[in-house]
PDB file of C-alpha atoms in Angstrom:
ATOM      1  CA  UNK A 815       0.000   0.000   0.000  1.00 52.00           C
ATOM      2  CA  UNK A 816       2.993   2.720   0.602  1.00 58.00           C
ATOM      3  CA  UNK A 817       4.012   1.379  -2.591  1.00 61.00           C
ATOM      4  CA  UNK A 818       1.345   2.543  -4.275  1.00 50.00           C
ATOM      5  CA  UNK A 819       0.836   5.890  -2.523  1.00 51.00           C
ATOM      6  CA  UNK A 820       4.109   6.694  -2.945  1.00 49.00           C
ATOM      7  CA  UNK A 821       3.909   6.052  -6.857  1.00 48.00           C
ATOM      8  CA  UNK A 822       0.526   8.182  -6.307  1.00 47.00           C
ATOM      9  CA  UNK A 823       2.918  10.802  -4.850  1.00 42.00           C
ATOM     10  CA  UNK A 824       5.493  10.742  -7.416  1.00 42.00           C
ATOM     11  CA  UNK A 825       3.314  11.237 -10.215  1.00 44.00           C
ATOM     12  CA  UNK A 826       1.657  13.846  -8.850  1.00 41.00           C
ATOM     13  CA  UNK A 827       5.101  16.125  -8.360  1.00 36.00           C
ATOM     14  CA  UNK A 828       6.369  15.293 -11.714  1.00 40.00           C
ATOM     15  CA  UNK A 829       3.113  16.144 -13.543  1.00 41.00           C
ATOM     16  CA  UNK A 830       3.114  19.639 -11.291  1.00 39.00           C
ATOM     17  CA  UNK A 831       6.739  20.089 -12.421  1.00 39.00           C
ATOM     18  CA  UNK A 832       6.352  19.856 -15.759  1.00 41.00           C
ATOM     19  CA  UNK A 833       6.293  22.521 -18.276  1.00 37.00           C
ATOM     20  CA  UNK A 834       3.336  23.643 -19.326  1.00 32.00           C
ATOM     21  CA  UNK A 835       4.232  22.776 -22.879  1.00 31.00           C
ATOM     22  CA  UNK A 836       5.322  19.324 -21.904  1.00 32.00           C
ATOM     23  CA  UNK A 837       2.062  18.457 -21.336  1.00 31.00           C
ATOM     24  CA  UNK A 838       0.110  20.074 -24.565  1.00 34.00           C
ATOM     25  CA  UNK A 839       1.699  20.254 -28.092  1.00 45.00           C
ATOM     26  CA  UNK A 840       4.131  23.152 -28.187  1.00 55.00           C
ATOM     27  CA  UNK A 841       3.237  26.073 -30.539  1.00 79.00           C
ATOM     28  CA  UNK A 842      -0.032  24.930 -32.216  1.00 91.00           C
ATOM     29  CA  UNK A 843      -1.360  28.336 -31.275  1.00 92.00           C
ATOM     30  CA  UNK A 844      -0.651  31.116 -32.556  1.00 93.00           C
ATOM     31  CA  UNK A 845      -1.773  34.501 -31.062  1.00 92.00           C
ATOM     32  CA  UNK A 846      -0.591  37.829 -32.708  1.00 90.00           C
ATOM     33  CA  UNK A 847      -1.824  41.040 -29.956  1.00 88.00           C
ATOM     34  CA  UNK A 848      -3.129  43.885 -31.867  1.00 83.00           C
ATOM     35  CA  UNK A 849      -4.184  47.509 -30.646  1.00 76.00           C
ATOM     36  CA  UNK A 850      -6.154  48.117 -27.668  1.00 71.00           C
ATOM     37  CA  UNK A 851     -10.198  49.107 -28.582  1.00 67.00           C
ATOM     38  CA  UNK A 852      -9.652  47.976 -32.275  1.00 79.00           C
ATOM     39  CA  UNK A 853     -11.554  44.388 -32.838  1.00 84.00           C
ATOM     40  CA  UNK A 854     -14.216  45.483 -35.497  1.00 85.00           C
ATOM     41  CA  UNK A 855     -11.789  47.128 -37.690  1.00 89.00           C
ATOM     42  CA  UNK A 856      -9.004  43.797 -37.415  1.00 91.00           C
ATOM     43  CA  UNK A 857     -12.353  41.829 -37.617  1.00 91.00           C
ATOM     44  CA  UNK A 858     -13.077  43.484 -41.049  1.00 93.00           C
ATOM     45  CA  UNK A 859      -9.511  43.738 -41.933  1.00 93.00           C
ATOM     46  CA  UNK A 860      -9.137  39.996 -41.425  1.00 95.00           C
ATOM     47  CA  UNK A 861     -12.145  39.255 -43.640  1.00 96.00           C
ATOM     48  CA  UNK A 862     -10.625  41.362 -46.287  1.00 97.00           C
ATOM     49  CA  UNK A 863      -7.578  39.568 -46.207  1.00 97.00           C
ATOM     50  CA  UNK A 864      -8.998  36.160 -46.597  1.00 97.00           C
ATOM     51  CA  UNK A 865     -10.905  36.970 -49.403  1.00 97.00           C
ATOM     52  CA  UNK A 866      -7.588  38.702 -51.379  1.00 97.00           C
ATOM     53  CA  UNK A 867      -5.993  35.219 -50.706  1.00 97.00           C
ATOM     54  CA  UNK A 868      -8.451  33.865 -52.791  1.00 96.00           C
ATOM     55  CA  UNK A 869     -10.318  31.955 -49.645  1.00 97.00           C
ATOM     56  CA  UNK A 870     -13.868  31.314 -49.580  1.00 97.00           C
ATOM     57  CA  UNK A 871     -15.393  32.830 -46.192  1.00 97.00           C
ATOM     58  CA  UNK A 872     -17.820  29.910 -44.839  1.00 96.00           C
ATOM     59  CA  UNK A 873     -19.182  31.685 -42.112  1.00 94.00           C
ATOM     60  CA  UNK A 874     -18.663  34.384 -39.734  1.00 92.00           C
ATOM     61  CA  UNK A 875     -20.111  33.228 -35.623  1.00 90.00           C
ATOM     62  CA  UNK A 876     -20.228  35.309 -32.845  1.00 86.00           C
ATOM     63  CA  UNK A 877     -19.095  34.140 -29.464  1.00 84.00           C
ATOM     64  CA  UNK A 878     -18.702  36.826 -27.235  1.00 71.00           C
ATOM     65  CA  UNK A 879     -21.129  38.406 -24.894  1.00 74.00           C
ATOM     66  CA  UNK A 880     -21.826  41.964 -23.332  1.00 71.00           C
ATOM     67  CA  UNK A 881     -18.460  42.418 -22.207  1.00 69.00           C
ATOM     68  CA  UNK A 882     -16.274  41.580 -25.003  1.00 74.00           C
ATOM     69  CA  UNK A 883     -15.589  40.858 -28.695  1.00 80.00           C
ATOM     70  CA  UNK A 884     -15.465  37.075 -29.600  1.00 89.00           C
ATOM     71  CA  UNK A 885     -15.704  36.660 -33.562  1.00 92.00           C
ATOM     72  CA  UNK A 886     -14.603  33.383 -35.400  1.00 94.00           C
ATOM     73  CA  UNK A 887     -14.188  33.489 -39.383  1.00 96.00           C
ATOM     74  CA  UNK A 888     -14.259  29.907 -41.070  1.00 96.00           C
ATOM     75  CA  UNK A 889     -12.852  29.955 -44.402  1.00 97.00           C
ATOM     76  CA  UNK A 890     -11.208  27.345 -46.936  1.00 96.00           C
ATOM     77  CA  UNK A 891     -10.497  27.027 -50.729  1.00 96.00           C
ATOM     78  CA  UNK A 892     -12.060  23.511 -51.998  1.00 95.00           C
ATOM     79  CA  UNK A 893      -8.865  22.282 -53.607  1.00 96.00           C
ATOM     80  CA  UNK A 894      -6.759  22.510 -50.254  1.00 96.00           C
ATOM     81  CA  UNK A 895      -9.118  20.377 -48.518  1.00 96.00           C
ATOM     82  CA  UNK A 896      -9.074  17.808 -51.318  1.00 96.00           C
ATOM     83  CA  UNK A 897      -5.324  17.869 -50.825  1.00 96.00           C
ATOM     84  CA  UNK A 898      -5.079  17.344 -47.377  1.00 96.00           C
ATOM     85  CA  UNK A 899      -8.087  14.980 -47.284  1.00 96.00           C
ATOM     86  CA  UNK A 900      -6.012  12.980 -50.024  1.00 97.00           C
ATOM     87  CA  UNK A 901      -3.863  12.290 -47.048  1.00 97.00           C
ATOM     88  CA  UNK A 902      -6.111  11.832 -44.244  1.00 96.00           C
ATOM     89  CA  UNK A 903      -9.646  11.892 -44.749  1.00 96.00           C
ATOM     90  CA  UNK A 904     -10.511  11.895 -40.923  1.00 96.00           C
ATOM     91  CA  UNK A 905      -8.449  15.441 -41.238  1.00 95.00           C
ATOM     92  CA  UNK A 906     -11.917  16.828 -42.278  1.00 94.00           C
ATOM     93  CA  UNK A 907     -12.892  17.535 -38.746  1.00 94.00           C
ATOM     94  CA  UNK A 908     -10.563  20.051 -38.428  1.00 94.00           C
ATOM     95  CA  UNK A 909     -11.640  22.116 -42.158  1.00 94.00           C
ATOM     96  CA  UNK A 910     -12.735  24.687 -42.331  1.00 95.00           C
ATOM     97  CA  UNK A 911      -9.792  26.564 -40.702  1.00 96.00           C
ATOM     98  CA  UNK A 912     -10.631  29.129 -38.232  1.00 96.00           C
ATOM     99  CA  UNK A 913      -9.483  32.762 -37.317  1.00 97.00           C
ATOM    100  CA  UNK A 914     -10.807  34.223 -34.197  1.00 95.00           C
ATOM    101  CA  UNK A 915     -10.638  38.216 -33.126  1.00 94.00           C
ATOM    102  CA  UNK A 916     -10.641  38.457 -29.208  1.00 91.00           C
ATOM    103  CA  UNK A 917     -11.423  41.345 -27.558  1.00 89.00           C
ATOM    104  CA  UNK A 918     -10.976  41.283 -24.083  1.00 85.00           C
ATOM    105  CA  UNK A 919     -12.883  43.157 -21.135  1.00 83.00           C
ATOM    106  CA  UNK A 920      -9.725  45.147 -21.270  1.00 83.00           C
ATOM    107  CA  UNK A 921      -9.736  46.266 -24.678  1.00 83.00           C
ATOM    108  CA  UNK A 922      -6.930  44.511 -25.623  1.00 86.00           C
ATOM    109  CA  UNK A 923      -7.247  42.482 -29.315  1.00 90.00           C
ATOM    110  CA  UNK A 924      -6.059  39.500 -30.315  1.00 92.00           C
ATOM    111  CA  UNK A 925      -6.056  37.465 -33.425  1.00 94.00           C
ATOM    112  CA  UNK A 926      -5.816  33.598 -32.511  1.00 95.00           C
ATOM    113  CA  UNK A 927      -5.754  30.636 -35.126  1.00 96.00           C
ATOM    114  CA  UNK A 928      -4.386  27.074 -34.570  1.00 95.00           C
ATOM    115  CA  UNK A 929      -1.206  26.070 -37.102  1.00 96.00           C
ATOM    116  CA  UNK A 930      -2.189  24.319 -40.270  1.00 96.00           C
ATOM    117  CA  UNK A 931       0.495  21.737 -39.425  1.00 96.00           C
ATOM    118  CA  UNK A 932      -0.609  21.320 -36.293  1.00 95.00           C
ATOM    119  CA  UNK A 933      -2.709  18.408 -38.045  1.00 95.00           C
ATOM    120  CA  UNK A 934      -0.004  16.407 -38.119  1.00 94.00           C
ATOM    121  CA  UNK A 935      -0.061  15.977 -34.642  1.00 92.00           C
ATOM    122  CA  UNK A 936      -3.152  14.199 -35.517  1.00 92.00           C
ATOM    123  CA  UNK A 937      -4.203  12.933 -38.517  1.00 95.00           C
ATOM    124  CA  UNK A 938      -1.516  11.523 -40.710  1.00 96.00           C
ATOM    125  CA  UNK A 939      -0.817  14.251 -42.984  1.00 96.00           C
ATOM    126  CA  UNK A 940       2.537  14.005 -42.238  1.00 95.00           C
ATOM    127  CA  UNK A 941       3.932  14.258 -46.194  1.00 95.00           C
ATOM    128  CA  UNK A 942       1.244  17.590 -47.107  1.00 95.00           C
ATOM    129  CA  UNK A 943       3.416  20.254 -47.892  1.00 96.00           C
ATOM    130  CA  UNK A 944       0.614  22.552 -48.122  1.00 97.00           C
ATOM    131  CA  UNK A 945       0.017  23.032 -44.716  1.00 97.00           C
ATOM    132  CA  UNK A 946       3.551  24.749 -44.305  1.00 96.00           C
ATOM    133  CA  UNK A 947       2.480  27.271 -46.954  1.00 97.00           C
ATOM    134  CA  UNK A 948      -0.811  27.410 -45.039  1.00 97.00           C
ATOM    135  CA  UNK A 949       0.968  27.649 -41.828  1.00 96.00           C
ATOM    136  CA  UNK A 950       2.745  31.356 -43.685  1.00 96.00           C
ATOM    137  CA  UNK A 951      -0.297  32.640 -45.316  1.00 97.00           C
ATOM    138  CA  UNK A 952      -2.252  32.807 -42.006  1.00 96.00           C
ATOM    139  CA  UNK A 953       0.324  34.283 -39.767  1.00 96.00           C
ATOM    140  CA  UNK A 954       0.756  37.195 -42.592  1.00 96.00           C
ATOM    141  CA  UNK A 955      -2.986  37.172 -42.695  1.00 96.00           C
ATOM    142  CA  UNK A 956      -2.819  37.324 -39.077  1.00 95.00           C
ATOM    143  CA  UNK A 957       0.041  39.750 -38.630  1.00 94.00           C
ATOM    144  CA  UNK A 958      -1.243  42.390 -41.613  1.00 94.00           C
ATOM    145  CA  UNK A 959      -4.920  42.194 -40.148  1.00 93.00           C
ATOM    146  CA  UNK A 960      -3.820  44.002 -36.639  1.00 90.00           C
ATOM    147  CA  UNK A 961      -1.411  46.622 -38.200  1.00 85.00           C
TER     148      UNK A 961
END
C-alpha cells in the first residue's frame, strides 16, 4: 500500500513540475496582440484579407457576450481540402480553418488561429506540404490584419 501511494505521490510532483508545454503540443497556437479598442476594424480587416488570398469565407459566428468581442471566421479554398483529405480523410474535422478576433474586457485584441500543421499531430498528414504554406499565409494574414 505505501508502494502505491508513494507512486501516487510521485506522479503527482512530476506532472506539477512539468512545463506547461510538456504536457500540450508546443506552438499549435498562434496569437498575434493587436491595438487596444480595435476588434471590429481587425475583424473586417481579417475578412478582407482572406478573401484577397483567394479563400472562400464559410461563415462568420459570434461568441462573445456583453463584455467583449469574440468573432470566429471559417474559411477554406475547396482544392486545399481535397489535398489534405487525399492524405487523411478523418483530417476533415478540423476544415474549415478558423481565425478568431478576441477582444478582451480590457480592450486589448487578439487574433488567434491554430497552425495548419498542427494536423499532423493528428491525422496523418505528415507528407502535405501545403500546410507549411498554409501555416505562412495565415500568420501574414494574421500579422497584416492588426497593423
Amino acid at each position: 500500500m505505501n508502494r502505491m501511494r508513494t507512486g501516487i505521490l510521485l506522479f503527482t510532483l512530476l506532472i506539477l513540475l512539468l512545463p506547461t508545454s510538456a504536457l500540450a503540443a508546443e506552438g499549435d497556437v498562434v496569437r498575434i496582440d493587436g491595438k487596444k479598442g480595435s476588434a471590429v476594424e481587425t475583424l473586417e480587416s481579417l475578412k478582407k484579407l482572406v478573401e484577397q488570398k483567394g479563400f472562400t469565407i464559410i461563415s462568420t459566428y459570434d461568441l462573445g457576450d456583453k463584455d467583449s468581442i469574440k468573432q470566429v471566421i471559417a474559411f477554406g479554398k475547396a482544392k486545399h481540402n481535397a489535398r489534405i483529405l487525399w492524405h487523411d480523410p478523418t483530417a476533415s474535422l478540423e476544415l474549415p480553418f478558423r481565425m478568431a478576433v478576441i477582444q478582451y474586457p480590457s480592450g486589448v485584441t487578439e487574433v488567434i488561429y491554430r497552425k495548419p500543421t498542427s494536423l499532423r499531430n493528428t491525422y496523418r498528414v505528415e507528407k502535405c506540404r501545403l500546410l507549411d504554406e498554409l501555416d505562412g499565409v495565415m500568420l501574414e494574414m494574421a500579422q497584416q490584419a492588426v497593423q
